[in-house]
Short mmCIF file of C-alpha atoms in Angstrom, two decimals:
data_model
loop_
_atom_site.label_atom_id
_atom_site.label_comp_id
_atom_site.label_asym_id
_atom_site.label_seq_id
_atom_site.Cartn_x
_atom_site.Cartn_y
_atom_site.Cartn_z
CA UNK P 277 17.30 11.67 46.90
CA UNK P 278 18.20 13.43 50.29
CA UNK P 279 19.30 16.60 48.05
CA UNK P 280 21.35 19.20 50.90
CA UNK P 281 21.72 17.65 54.84
CA UNK P 282 23.03 19.79 57.18
CA UNK P 283 25.30 18.34 60.17
CA UNK P 284 24.15 18.72 63.14
CA UNK P 285 20.98 20.10 63.63
CA UNK P 286 21.14 21.70 67.15
CA UNK P 287 24.04 22.89 68.90
CA UNK P 288 25.06 24.83 71.85
CA UNK P 289 28.84 25.90 71.76
CA UNK P 290 30.78 28.22 75.01
CA UNK P 291 32.14 31.67 73.63
CA UNK P 292 35.52 31.09 72.35
CA UNK P 293 34.84 27.65 71.30
CA UNK P 294 35.72 26.23 67.68
CA UNK P 295 33.21 24.20 65.05
CA UNK P 296 32.22 23.45 61.73
CA UNK P 297 29.42 22.55 60.14
CA UNK P 298 29.03 20.69 57.39
CA UNK P 299 26.89 20.60 54.00
CA UNK P 300 26.54 17.53 51.93
CA UNK P 301 24.27 18.08 48.15
CA UNK P 302 23.79 15.12 45.97
CA UNK P 303 23.16 17.05 43.06
CA UNK P 304 25.45 17.73 41.53
CA UNK P 305 25.89 21.57 41.70
CA UNK P 306 28.87 23.70 40.80
CA UNK P 307 27.50 26.39 43.50
CA UNK P 308 27.22 26.30 47.53
CA UNK P 309 26.68 29.10 49.79
CA UNK P 310 26.78 29.63 53.34
CA UNK P 311 23.72 31.56 54.83
CA UNK P 312 22.74 32.70 58.31
CA UNK P 313 19.20 34.00 59.35
CA UNK P 314 18.75 36.03 62.51
CA UNK P 315 15.38 36.36 63.89
CA UNK P 316 12.37 38.72 61.94
CA UNK P 317 15.27 38.98 58.95
CA UNK P 318 16.30 37.22 55.95
CA UNK P 319 18.60 35.26 54.50
CA UNK P 320 22.96 36.84 54.42
CA UNK P 321 25.32 35.16 52.97
CA UNK P 322 28.22 34.36 54.61
CA UNK P 323 30.50 33.17 52.11
CA UNK P 324 29.62 30.65 48.90
CA UNK P 325 31.63 28.35 46.18
CA UNK P 326 32.00 28.47 42.33
CA UNK P 327 32.67 24.94 42.32
CA UNK P 328 35.31 22.51 43.93
CA UNK P 329 38.15 24.52 45.51
CA UNK P 330 36.97 28.09 45.23
CA UNK P 331 35.23 29.86 47.95
CA UNK P 332 34.18 33.38 48.40
CA UNK P 333 33.12 36.33 50.39
CA UNK P 334 29.66 36.72 50.77
CA UNK P 335 27.95 40.09 52.84
CA UNK P 336 29.37 38.78 56.22
CA UNK P 337 31.93 36.59 56.41
CA UNK P 338 34.06 38.03 59.12
CA UNK P 339 34.29 35.46 61.94
CA UNK P 340 33.35 32.44 59.16
CA UNK P 341 36.21 30.63 57.46
CA UNK P 342 34.78 27.90 54.06
CA UNK P 343 36.25 24.42 52.37
CA UNK P 344 35.09 23.25 49.57
CA UNK P 345 37.80 20.08 49.35
CA UNK P 346 35.07 18.04 47.21
CA UNK P 347 32.00 19.22 45.08
CA UNK P 348 29.46 18.01 46.71
CA UNK P 349 30.55 19.23 50.23
CA UNK P 350 30.61 22.63 51.77
CA UNK P 351 32.40 23.05 55.20
CA UNK P 352 31.62 26.55 57.44
CA UNK P 353 34.06 26.76 60.53
CA UNK P 354 34.04 28.89 63.31
CA UNK P 355 37.02 29.07 64.94
CA UNK P 356 36.08 30.93 67.97
CA UNK P 357 32.59 31.26 68.42
CA UNK P 358 30.88 34.43 69.84
CA UNK P 359 27.40 35.05 71.26
CA UNK P 360 26.92 37.18 67.51
CA UNK P 361 27.15 34.24 66.08
CA UNK P 362 24.47 32.59 67.70
CA UNK P 363 21.96 32.15 64.43
CA UNK P 364 20.46 29.58 62.45
CA UNK P 365 22.52 28.67 59.46
CA UNK P 366 21.32 27.60 56.61
CA UNK P 367 23.64 25.64 53.38
CA UNK P 368 22.12 26.06 50.00
CA UNK P 369 23.24 24.44 46.42
CA UNK P 370 22.59 25.49 42.99
CA UNK P 371 23.48 25.49 38.93
CA UNK P 372 24.28 28.60 37.85
CA UNK P 373 21.80 31.01 37.11
CA UNK P 374 18.78 28.43 38.61
CA UNK P 375 17.51 28.28 41.66
CA UNK P 376 19.14 27.98 45.08
CA UNK P 377 17.88 24.47 46.95
CA UNK P 378 17.85 24.57 50.48
CA UNK P 379 19.05 21.99 53.37
CA UNK P 380 16.93 22.06 56.73
CA UNK P 381 18.89 24.54 58.88
CA UNK P 382 21.25 24.68 61.66
CA UNK P 383 20.40 26.18 64.84
CA UNK P 384 23.29 27.37 66.60
CA UNK P 385 23.32 29.02 70.44
CA UNK P 386 26.94 30.62 71.77
CA UNK P 387 26.64 31.18 75.55
CA UNK R 274 24.84 48.37 47.48
CA UNK R 275 22.50 46.52 46.02
CA UNK R 276 19.44 45.27 48.21
CA UNK R 277 16.27 43.47 47.85
CA UNK R 278 13.96 44.46 50.19
CA UNK R 279 9.33 44.33 50.52
CA UNK R 280 7.02 46.39 51.63
CA UNK R 281 5.08 44.58 53.80
CA UNK R 282 6.60 42.98 56.56
CA UNK R 283 2.91 41.32 57.61
CA UNK R 284 -0.04 40.05 55.48
CA UNK R 285 -2.89 38.85 56.98
CA UNK R 286 -5.73 37.04 54.59
CA UNK R 287 -9.10 35.52 54.49
CA UNK R 288 -9.13 31.71 53.56
CA UNK R 289 -9.66 31.47 49.87
CA UNK R 290 -9.31 35.01 49.13
CA UNK R 291 -6.12 36.27 46.96
CA UNK R 292 -2.67 37.53 48.02
CA UNK R 293 -0.24 39.59 46.51
CA UNK R 294 3.11 39.84 48.19
CA UNK R 295 5.59 42.76 46.82
CA UNK R 296 9.15 43.33 46.31
CA UNK R 297 11.38 46.33 45.46
CA UNK R 298 14.74 44.89 43.84
CA UNK R 299 17.95 48.07 43.01
CA UNK R 300 20.25 45.92 40.90
CA UNK R 301 19.40 46.66 37.74
CA UNK R 302 22.33 44.06 36.43
CA UNK R 303 19.99 41.32 37.94
CA UNK R 304 18.45 38.93 35.65
CA UNK R 305 16.83 36.02 37.00
CA UNK R 306 14.32 36.23 40.51
CA UNK R 307 12.74 33.86 42.89
CA UNK R 308 10.15 33.66 45.37
CA UNK R 309 10.47 31.34 48.30
CA UNK R 310 8.71 30.09 50.84
CA UNK R 311 9.44 29.09 54.57
CA UNK R 312 7.83 27.40 56.68
CA UNK R 313 8.47 27.57 60.46
CA UNK R 314 11.62 25.39 61.41
CA UNK R 315 12.16 24.56 57.92
CA UNK R 316 14.08 25.85 54.74
CA UNK R 317 13.12 28.01 52.27
CA UNK R 318 11.73 26.04 49.60
CA UNK R 319 11.29 27.07 45.59
CA UNK R 320 8.08 28.38 44.44
CA UNK R 321 8.02 30.44 41.10
CA UNK R 322 11.01 32.25 38.79
CA UNK R 323 10.92 34.19 36.65
CA UNK R 324 14.06 35.43 34.08
CA UNK R 325 14.21 39.59 33.08
CA UNK R 326 13.40 38.60 29.45
CA UNK R 327 9.67 37.91 31.09
CA UNK R 328 7.10 40.26 32.80
CA UNK R 329 4.57 37.44 33.88
CA UNK R 330 4.90 33.76 34.75
CA UNK R 331 2.29 31.25 36.51
CA UNK R 332 2.52 28.23 37.80
CA UNK R 333 0.23 26.18 40.28
CA UNK R 334 -1.96 28.91 42.03
CA UNK R 335 0.71 31.71 41.96
CA UNK R 336 1.97 34.16 39.51
CA UNK R 337 4.94 36.15 39.73
CA UNK R 338 4.95 39.95 37.95
CA UNK R 339 7.71 41.28 37.05
CA UNK R 340 8.12 44.58 36.15
CA UNK R 341 11.34 45.93 35.49
CA UNK R 342 11.30 50.07 34.56
CA UNK R 343 10.30 50.55 38.23
CA UNK R 344 12.44 47.03 39.74
CA UNK R 345 8.96 45.45 41.42
CA UNK R 346 8.30 42.23 41.59
CA UNK R 347 5.42 40.61 43.19
CA UNK R 348 3.79 37.42 43.71
CA UNK R 349 0.30 36.59 43.19
CA UNK R 350 -1.55 33.46 45.35
CA UNK R 351 -4.72 32.43 44.29
CA UNK R 352 -7.20 31.14 46.45
CA UNK R 353 -4.98 31.73 49.48
CA UNK R 354 -5.16 28.11 51.73
CA UNK R 355 -4.28 27.58 55.28
CA UNK R 356 -1.39 26.41 53.92
CA UNK R 357 -0.12 28.83 52.39
CA UNK R 358 0.66 30.35 55.81
CA UNK R 359 4.74 30.77 55.85
CA UNK R 360 7.28 33.48 55.40
CA UNK R 361 7.72 34.77 51.36
CA UNK R 362 10.65 35.87 50.61
CA UNK R 363 12.07 37.39 47.00
CA UNK R 364 15.45 36.92 45.50
CA UNK R 365 17.67 38.27 42.54
CA UNK R 366 20.38 36.51 41.00
CA UNK R 367 22.76 38.03 38.51
CA UNK R 368 25.98 37.70 36.83
CA UNK R 369 27.97 39.24 39.11
CA UNK R 370 29.21 38.62 41.94
CA UNK R 371 29.30 34.36 41.37
CA UNK R 372 25.41 34.09 40.72
CA UNK R 373 25.20 34.19 44.66
CA UNK R 374 21.75 34.56 45.79
CA UNK R 375 20.38 37.54 47.44
CA UNK R 376 17.52 38.00 49.56
CA UNK R 377 14.89 40.60 51.08
CA UNK R 378 14.20 40.44 54.28
CA UNK R 379 10.71 38.80 54.07
CA UNK R 380 6.80 38.91 54.39
CA UNK R 381 5.36 36.67 56.97
CA UNK R 382 1.89 36.03 55.01
CA UNK R 383 -1.02 34.63 57.34
CA UNK R 384 -4.46 32.80 56.42
CA UNK R 385 -7.48 33.63 58.62
CA UNK R 386 -9.49 30.48 58.72
#
């Protein structure tokens, strides 16, 4: 049982480049989330989804887009990467009102 | 806006002692609280949770206390071990905003051998 899987694990981008982070969960969870974590800080919610085909903004959505075309997948896109988006990105999934399960993270550096 | 925060950013304890990590929350609509442990280079891992209709819940070596009157949450770790060294986050969920989980800043726990 893989749980929540994120790809890639590491990536270096140049300013202005685009990329997509993939999150996949095999627990049939309705809810999925993307967080970013900066050094010495907690997790900040970027976007989340309460079901297939639906997405909503979190605390820090600017510069990111998401899509949830399939229940098991939640994609996070950066259209034009900026150095301020250097961070560790975590995907998570949950049922409606239970704990979230997290992936191992994607370490992104924008130079 | 609503926030979840922690009183102490760093806590250092002797192996075998008990640890207490505190958390304050401000959203009175939150009805579900979770403690996560995050080891270096890994994603947060669920430790224990508590719903607002309870004030105490025990797990294996861990206890969570909820004081809704002062909006305070604490995590107690009994007989702290070196493997407990990590960053601990409290988080809250409510029936507003799509049940998204809001995290506090975290407390780093150091266990001295």
